[in-house]
Amino acid sequence: MFKVTTNQTIALAGLYQALALVQQVAWQGDSTHSCLPASLASVLKLDVNDFMDVFGLPQHLQLGLHTLLETLEKRHDPQVIERTRHAVSLMYLESRLQANPQVTAALSNDIRHIAALHASRDEPEQELVQDLARLYQTHISPLGPKIIIEGDPDYLQREHCANTIRALLLAGIRAVVLWRQAHGRRWALLFGRTSILRNIATLQQGC
């Protein structure tokens, strides 16, 4: 049986949470979801002992768990298809990142610098969004094809929305790094449905 571990499920939930938030911002102009801060902060947590520590608490991943469940149950839904297409794109970009040690080291150094600033002062969320968006543009965008986000054109043209989307895509990259560290396999959503559903149910008990 194709088994997906709890850590792999956490990583997938983190990825799909970031992408669900991207869709909210693209179509609504913003997101006030309670999971947004955790997704943004996950980028800064490079040195953790436990996968869930990247997001803080299970409830900080509840949108991702719900979205992952929806992905398994509504595979033909247009929004599900779009998120999965973006997930594949982020996995490709992360593989390009790992293949370039110089870019990986530069990104890691910049993240640690921003994390130190964020820890030493009460930094407004908007400043963190701008910093993470800049990192995405500097280090990730040049690695491969641009990810085309569907949404309301009026919102997509706004600087705040564009920056939030870039910051969340970087959070998606962070989740893909976790997926790789957990030895995730590309066919998990197709052949690991039973174990993913079991893991989601267990994780949701903590939410």
CSV table of C-alpha atoms in Angstrom, one decimal:
chain,number,residue,atom,x,y,z
A,1,MET,CA,0.0,0.0,0.0
A,2,PHE,CA,1.2,3.5,-0.9
A,3,LYS,CA,1.7,5.1,2.6
A,4,VAL,CA,1.9,8.9,3.2
A,5,THR,CA,3.4,9.8,6.6
A,6,THR,CA,2.1,12.4,9.0
A,7,ASN,CA,5.0,14.7,8.2
A,8,GLN,CA,4.4,14.4,4.5
A,9,THR,CA,0.7,15.3,5.1
A,10,ILE,CA,1.7,18.3,7.2
A,11,ALA,CA,3.9,19.5,4.3
A,12,LEU,CA,1.1,19.0,1.8
A,13,ALA,CA,-1.3,20.8,4.0
A,14,GLY,CA,1.1,23.7,4.3
A,15,LEU,CA,1.5,23.8,0.5
A,16,TYR,CA,-2.2,23.8,-0.1
A,17,GLN,CA,-2.9,26.3,2.6
A,18,ALA,CA,-0.6,28.8,1.0
A,19,LEU,CA,-2.3,28.2,-2.4
A,20,ALA,CA,-5.8,28.5,-0.9
A,21,LEU,CA,-4.7,31.9,0.6
A,22,VAL,CA,-3.3,32.9,-2.8
A,23,GLN,CA,-6.7,32.3,-4.3
A,24,GLN,CA,-8.5,34.3,-1.6
A,25,VAL,CA,-6.2,37.3,-2.2
A,26,ALA,CA,-6.5,37.0,-6.0
A,27,TRP,CA,-10.3,37.0,-6.0
A,28,GLN,CA,-11.1,39.0,-2.9
A,29,GLY,CA,-8.2,41.5,-2.7
A,30,ASP,CA,-7.0,40.4,0.7
A,31,SER,CA,-7.3,37.6,3.2
A,32,THR,CA,-8.2,37.9,6.9
A,33,HIS,CA,-8.1,34.1,7.5
A,34,SER,CA,-6.6,33.2,10.8
A,35,CYS,CA,-4.1,30.9,9.2
A,36,LEU,CA,-2.5,33.6,7.1
A,37,PRO,CA,0.1,34.8,9.8
A,38,ALA,CA,1.2,31.2,10.3
A,39,SER,CA,1.8,30.6,6.6
A,40,LEU,CA,3.8,33.7,6.3
A,41,ALA,CA,5.8,33.0,9.5
A,42,SER,CA,6.5,29.4,8.3
A,43,VAL,CA,9.1,30.9,5.9
A,44,LEU,CA,11.1,32.2,8.8
A,45,LYS,CA,11.3,28.9,10.7
A,46,LEU,CA,14.3,27.2,9.3
A,47,ASP,CA,15.5,25.5,12.4
A,48,VAL,CA,12.8,23.4,14.0
A,49,ASN,CA,12.7,19.9,15.6
A,50,ASP,CA,9.2,19.0,14.5
A,51,PHE,CA,7.3,19.6,11.3
A,52,MET,CA,4.3,21.0,13.1
A,53,ASP,CA,6.5,23.6,14.8
A,54,VAL,CA,6.9,25.3,11.4
A,55,PHE,CA,3.2,26.3,11.7
A,56,GLY,CA,3.0,26.5,15.5
A,57,LEU,CA,-0.2,24.7,16.3
A,58,PRO,CA,-2.5,22.3,14.4
A,59,GLN,CA,-5.2,24.9,14.3
A,60,HIS,CA,-2.8,27.2,12.4
A,61,LEU,CA,-3.0,24.6,9.6
A,62,GLN,CA,-6.7,24.0,9.6
A,63,LEU,CA,-7.3,25.7,6.2
A,64,GLY,CA,-4.6,23.6,4.7
A,65,LEU,CA,-6.0,20.4,6.1
A,66,HIS,CA,-9.5,21.4,4.8
A,67,THR,CA,-8.1,22.3,1.4
A,68,LEU,CA,-6.1,19.1,1.1
A,69,LEU,CA,-9.2,17.1,2.0
A,70,GLU,CA,-11.1,19.0,-0.7
A,71,THR,CA,-8.3,18.2,-3.2
A,72,LEU,CA,-8.8,14.5,-2.6
A,73,GLU,CA,-12.6,14.7,-2.8
A,74,LYS,CA,-13.2,17.2,-5.6
A,75,ARG,CA,-10.5,16.5,-8.1
A,76,HIS,CA,-12.5,18.0,-11.0
A,77,ASP,CA,-13.4,21.3,-9.3
A,78,PRO,CA,-11.7,24.2,-11.3
A,79,GLN,CA,-10.2,25.7,-8.1
A,80,VAL,CA,-8.8,22.3,-7.1
A,81,ILE,CA,-7.3,21.8,-10.5
A,82,GLU,CA,-5.8,25.3,-10.4
A,83,ARG,CA,-4.3,24.8,-6.9
A,84,THR,CA,-2.8,21.4,-8.0
A,85,ARG,CA,-1.3,23.0,-11.1
A,86,HIS,CA,0.3,25.6,-9.0
A,87,ALA,CA,1.5,23.0,-6.5
A,88,VAL,CA,3.3,21.2,-9.3
A,89,SER,CA,4.9,24.4,-10.5
A,90,LEU,CA,6.2,25.2,-7.0
A,91,MET,CA,7.6,21.7,-6.7
A,92,TYR,CA,9.4,22.3,-10.0
A,93,LEU,CA,10.8,25.7,-8.8
A,94,GLU,CA,11.9,24.1,-5.5
A,95,SER,CA,13.8,21.4,-7.4
A,96,ARG,CA,15.5,24.2,-9.4
A,97,LEU,CA,16.3,25.9,-6.2
A,98,GLN,CA,17.9,22.8,-4.7
A,99,ALA,CA,20.0,22.4,-7.9
A,100,ASN,CA,21.5,25.8,-7.3
A,101,PRO,CA,23.5,25.8,-4.0
A,102,GLN,CA,24.5,29.5,-4.5
A,103,VAL,CA,20.9,30.7,-4.7
A,104,THR,CA,19.8,28.3,-1.9
A,105,ALA,CA,22.5,29.8,0.4
A,106,ALA,CA,21.7,33.4,-0.5
A,107,LEU,CA,18.0,32.8,0.1
A,108,SER,CA,18.7,31.1,3.5
A,109,ASN,CA,20.9,33.9,4.6
A,110,ASP,CA,18.3,36.5,3.6
A,111,ILE,CA,15.5,34.6,5.5
A,112,ARG,CA,17.7,34.4,8.6
A,113,HIS,CA,18.3,38.1,8.4
A,114,ILE,CA,14.6,38.9,8.1
A,115,ALA,CA,13.8,36.4,10.9
A,116,ALA,CA,16.2,38.1,13.2
A,117,LEU,CA,14.6,41.5,12.5
A,118,HIS,CA,11.1,40.1,12.9
A,119,ALA,CA,12.1,38.5,16.3
A,120,SER,CA,13.7,41.7,17.6
A,121,ARG,CA,10.8,44.1,17.1
A,122,ASP,CA,7.0,44.2,16.7
A,123,GLU,CA,7.1,44.2,12.9
A,124,PRO,CA,3.8,44.9,11.1
A,125,GLU,CA,2.6,42.1,9.0
A,126,GLN,CA,2.7,44.3,5.9
A,127,GLU,CA,6.4,44.8,6.3
A,128,LEU,CA,6.9,41.1,6.5
A,129,VAL,CA,4.8,40.6,3.4
A,130,GLN,CA,7.0,43.1,1.5
A,131,ASP,CA,10.2,41.4,2.7
A,132,LEU,CA,9.0,37.9,1.7
A,133,ALA,CA,7.7,39.2,-1.7
A,134,ARG,CA,11.1,40.7,-2.4
A,135,LEU,CA,12.8,37.4,-1.6
A,136,TYR,CA,10.5,35.6,-4.0
A,137,GLN,CA,11.2,38.0,-6.8
A,138,THR,CA,14.9,38.0,-6.1
A,139,HIS,CA,15.6,34.3,-5.6
A,140,ILE,CA,12.7,32.2,-6.9
A,141,SER,CA,11.2,34.0,-9.9
A,142,PRO,CA,14.4,33.8,-12.0
A,143,LEU,CA,14.5,30.0,-11.6
A,144,GLY,CA,11.7,29.1,-14.0
A,145,PRO,CA,8.5,30.0,-15.7
A,146,LYS,CA,6.3,32.6,-14.0
A,147,ILE,CA,3.3,31.2,-12.1
A,148,ILE,CA,0.1,32.6,-13.7
A,149,ILE,CA,-2.4,33.4,-11.0
A,150,GLU,CA,-6.1,33.7,-11.9
A,151,GLY,CA,-8.2,36.3,-10.1
A,152,ASP,CA,-9.8,39.7,-10.3
A,153,PRO,CA,-7.6,41.8,-12.6
A,154,ASP,CA,-8.3,44.9,-10.4
A,155,TYR,CA,-6.9,43.2,-7.3
A,156,LEU,CA,-4.0,41.5,-9.1
A,157,GLN,CA,-2.7,44.9,-10.3
A,158,ARG,CA,-2.6,46.2,-6.7
A,159,GLU,CA,0.9,46.2,-5.2
A,160,HIS,CA,-0.4,44.9,-1.8
A,161,CYS,CA,-2.1,42.0,-3.4
A,162,ALA,CA,0.8,41.2,-5.7
A,163,ASN,CA,3.2,41.2,-2.7
A,164,THR,CA,0.9,39.1,-0.6
A,165,ILE,CA,0.7,36.5,-3.4
A,166,ARG,CA,4.4,36.4,-3.8
A,167,ALA,CA,4.9,36.0,-0.1
A,168,LEU,CA,2.5,33.1,0.0
A,169,LEU,CA,4.1,31.5,-3.0
A,170,LEU,CA,7.4,31.6,-1.0
A,171,ALA,CA,5.5,30.0,1.9
A,172,GLY,CA,4.4,27.3,-0.6
A,173,ILE,CA,8.1,26.8,-1.5
A,174,ARG,CA,8.8,26.4,2.2
A,175,ALA,CA,6.2,23.7,2.4
A,176,VAL,CA,7.7,21.9,-0.6
A,177,VAL,CA,11.1,21.9,1.2
A,178,LEU,CA,9.4,20.2,4.1
A,179,TRP,CA,7.8,17.7,1.6
A,180,ARG,CA,11.2,16.9,0.2
A,181,GLN,CA,12.8,16.5,3.7
A,182,ALA,CA,10.0,14.1,4.6
A,183,HIS,CA,10.8,12.1,1.4
A,184,GLY,CA,7.5,12.9,-0.2
A,185,ARG,CA,6.7,11.1,-3.5
A,186,ARG,CA,5.1,12.8,-6.4
A,187,TRP,CA,2.2,10.3,-6.7
A,188,ALA,CA,1.0,10.8,-3.2
A,189,LEU,CA,-2.3,12.4,-4.0
A,190,LEU,CA,-3.2,9.7,-6.5
A,191,PHE,CA,-2.1,6.6,-4.6
A,192,GLY,CA,-1.9,7.7,-1.0
A,193,ARG,CA,-5.4,8.9,-0.5
A,194,THR,CA,-6.3,6.4,2.3
A,195,SER,CA,-3.3,7.3,4.5
A,196,ILE,CA,-3.7,11.0,3.8
A,197,LEU,CA,-7.3,10.9,4.8
A,198,ARG,CA,-6.4,9.1,8.0
A,199,ASN,CA,-3.6,11.6,8.8
A,200,ILE,CA,-5.9,14.6,8.1
A,201,ALA,CA,-8.5,13.1,10.5
A,202,THR,CA,-5.8,12.7,13.2
A,203,LEU,CA,-4.4,16.2,12.7
A,204,GLN,CA,-7.9,17.8,12.7
A,205,GLN,CA,-8.5,16.3,16.2
A,206,GLY,CA,-5.9,18.8,17.4
A,207,CYS,CA,-7.5,21.8,15.8
